[in-house]
Phi, psi and omega in degrees: 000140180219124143321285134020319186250022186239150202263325188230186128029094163292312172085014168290157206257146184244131181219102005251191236271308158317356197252243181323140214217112165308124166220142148307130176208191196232129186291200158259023163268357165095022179261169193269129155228174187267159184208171185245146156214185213217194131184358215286063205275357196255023207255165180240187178023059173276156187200082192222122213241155150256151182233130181287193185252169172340088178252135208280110142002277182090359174089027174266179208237354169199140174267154147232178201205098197267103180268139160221154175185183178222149178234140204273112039068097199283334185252027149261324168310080143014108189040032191261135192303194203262001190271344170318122125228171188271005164198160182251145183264152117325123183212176181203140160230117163296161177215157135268350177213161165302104190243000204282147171241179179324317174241025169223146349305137167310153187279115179195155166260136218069071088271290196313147185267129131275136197251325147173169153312121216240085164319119185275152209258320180222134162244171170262161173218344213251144184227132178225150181056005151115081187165125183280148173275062208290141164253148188218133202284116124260133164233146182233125156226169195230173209190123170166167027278138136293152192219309187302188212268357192184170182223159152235152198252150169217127167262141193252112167272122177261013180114061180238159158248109165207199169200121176260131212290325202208168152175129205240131186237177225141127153263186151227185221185126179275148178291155173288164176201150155243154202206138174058024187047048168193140180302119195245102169306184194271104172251170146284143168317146166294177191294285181281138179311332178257014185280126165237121163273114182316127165226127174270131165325104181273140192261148179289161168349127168061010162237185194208157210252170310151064148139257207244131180324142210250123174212145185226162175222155205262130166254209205242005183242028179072001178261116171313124160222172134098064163295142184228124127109172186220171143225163171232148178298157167321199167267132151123315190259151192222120197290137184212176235338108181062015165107001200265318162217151201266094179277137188299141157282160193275189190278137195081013166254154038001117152228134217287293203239183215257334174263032173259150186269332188232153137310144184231166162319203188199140183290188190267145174051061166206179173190142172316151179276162189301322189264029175148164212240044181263358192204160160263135157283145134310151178269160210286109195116338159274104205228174187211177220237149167286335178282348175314142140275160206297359181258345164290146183309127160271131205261143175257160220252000000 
């Protein structure tokens, strides 16, 4: 989900009605985006929540969650109590399905998962031309294992003046790749930020693997690390660009065993056999000893 990117209305539920306020405003490049905003700092025991709309899994097993936003500087406010604050909480309610209404999950913690406190690094105070001078905030946090078909996110205000700007929800995933002459599909990141999931390797066409099952692991930032294990081209065959495919050698070329890296030449007065580029024959007048090896010359007697 990217805020940022709705054309109308988000339409996210405010609870209550007096707290939280939809407006257009602007990121920082100056594009139109829709934003939430608060201000209630001189009212005391404020509880004021927004609920996102239904966001789908996807099969991931931890979320993240990228906020931008600005906080109001409680000691440029005038007269304001001592009850003013500067930062906001973060929460998650798994579903399997969109159940939520005005008043379930009740706004509270517990149903809701809290996931933490959400501190501004700057807040602004300075006002020029009758217009705030906004700092604007990113925090990214993460939250899992998730296991239902979907979540809703809730921001809570205790007595803030602010406003959120943007808000990008993401898993991550390692990309397929091949690597170590075999094909790694696309997996998900694991549960945990320290989490590695194991995915085994399809060795590419005509090659085959080699010590131990060929594995790679995913990490909790989406990155393939910890190689385990190979494949290699066949007999016959030769690894060309990086290792991604294993090609037949052409005709007078050879390769014997499954560790040679290249094709070789076929020695003077040989050729490959018909059924495949793994050996040289001699040509007819021409013999080699069976203990030669296949790269030695054939000789007439």
């Amino acid at each position: 989900m990217d805020s940022t990117t709705a054309t109308a209305e988000l339409g996210w539920t405010i609870y209550p009605s007096q707290g939280w306020e939809e407006v257009s405003g602007y990121d920082e490049h100056m594009n139109t985006i829709r934003t939430y905003q608060v201000c209630n700092v001189f009212d005391n025991s404020q509880n004021n929540w927004i609920r996102t709309r239904y966001i789908h899994r996807r099969g991931a097993q931890r979320i993240h969650v990228q906020m931008k936003f600005s906080v109001r500087d409680c000691s440029s406010i005038p007269n304001v109590p001592g009850s003013c604050k500067e930062t906001f909480n973060l929460y998650y309610f798994e579903s399997d399905s969109d159940v939520a209404t005005k008043v379930f999950p009740p706004w509270m913690e517990n149903p809701w998962v809290k996931v933490d406190t959400i501190a501004a690094d700057e807040s602004f105070s300075q006002v020029e031309l009758g217009g705030r001078i906004m700092k604007i905030n990113s925090e990214v946090r993460s939250f899992g294992p998730v296991s239902r078909k979907g979540f809703y996110l809730a921001f809570q205000d205790y007595g803030a003046c602010m406003s959120v700007i943007a808000v990008k929800v993401f898993y991550r995933k390692c990309p397929r790749v091949i690597q170590n002459g075999a094909v790694f599909h696309e997996t998900l990141s694991g549960a945990e930020s320290t989490s590695l999931v194991a995915a085994r390797g399809v060795c590419v066409p005509n090659g085959e693997e080699v010590d131990v099952p060929i594995k790679l692991y995913c990490n909790g930032d989406g990155e393939w690390m910890v190689p385990i294990g190979r494949c290699m081209c066949k007999a016959g065959y030769e690894a060309l660009e990086n290792g991604t495919v294993c090609q037949a050698c052409v005709s007078g070329f050879f390769k014997a065993a499954q560790g040679d890296d290249k094709c070789l030449q076929c020695p003077i007065n040989s050729r490959t056999i018909s059924d495949g580029a793994t050996n040289c024959i001699c040509r007819n007048g021409y013999y080699r000893a069976d203990s030669d090896p296949p790269q030695m010359p054939c000789t007439s007697m």
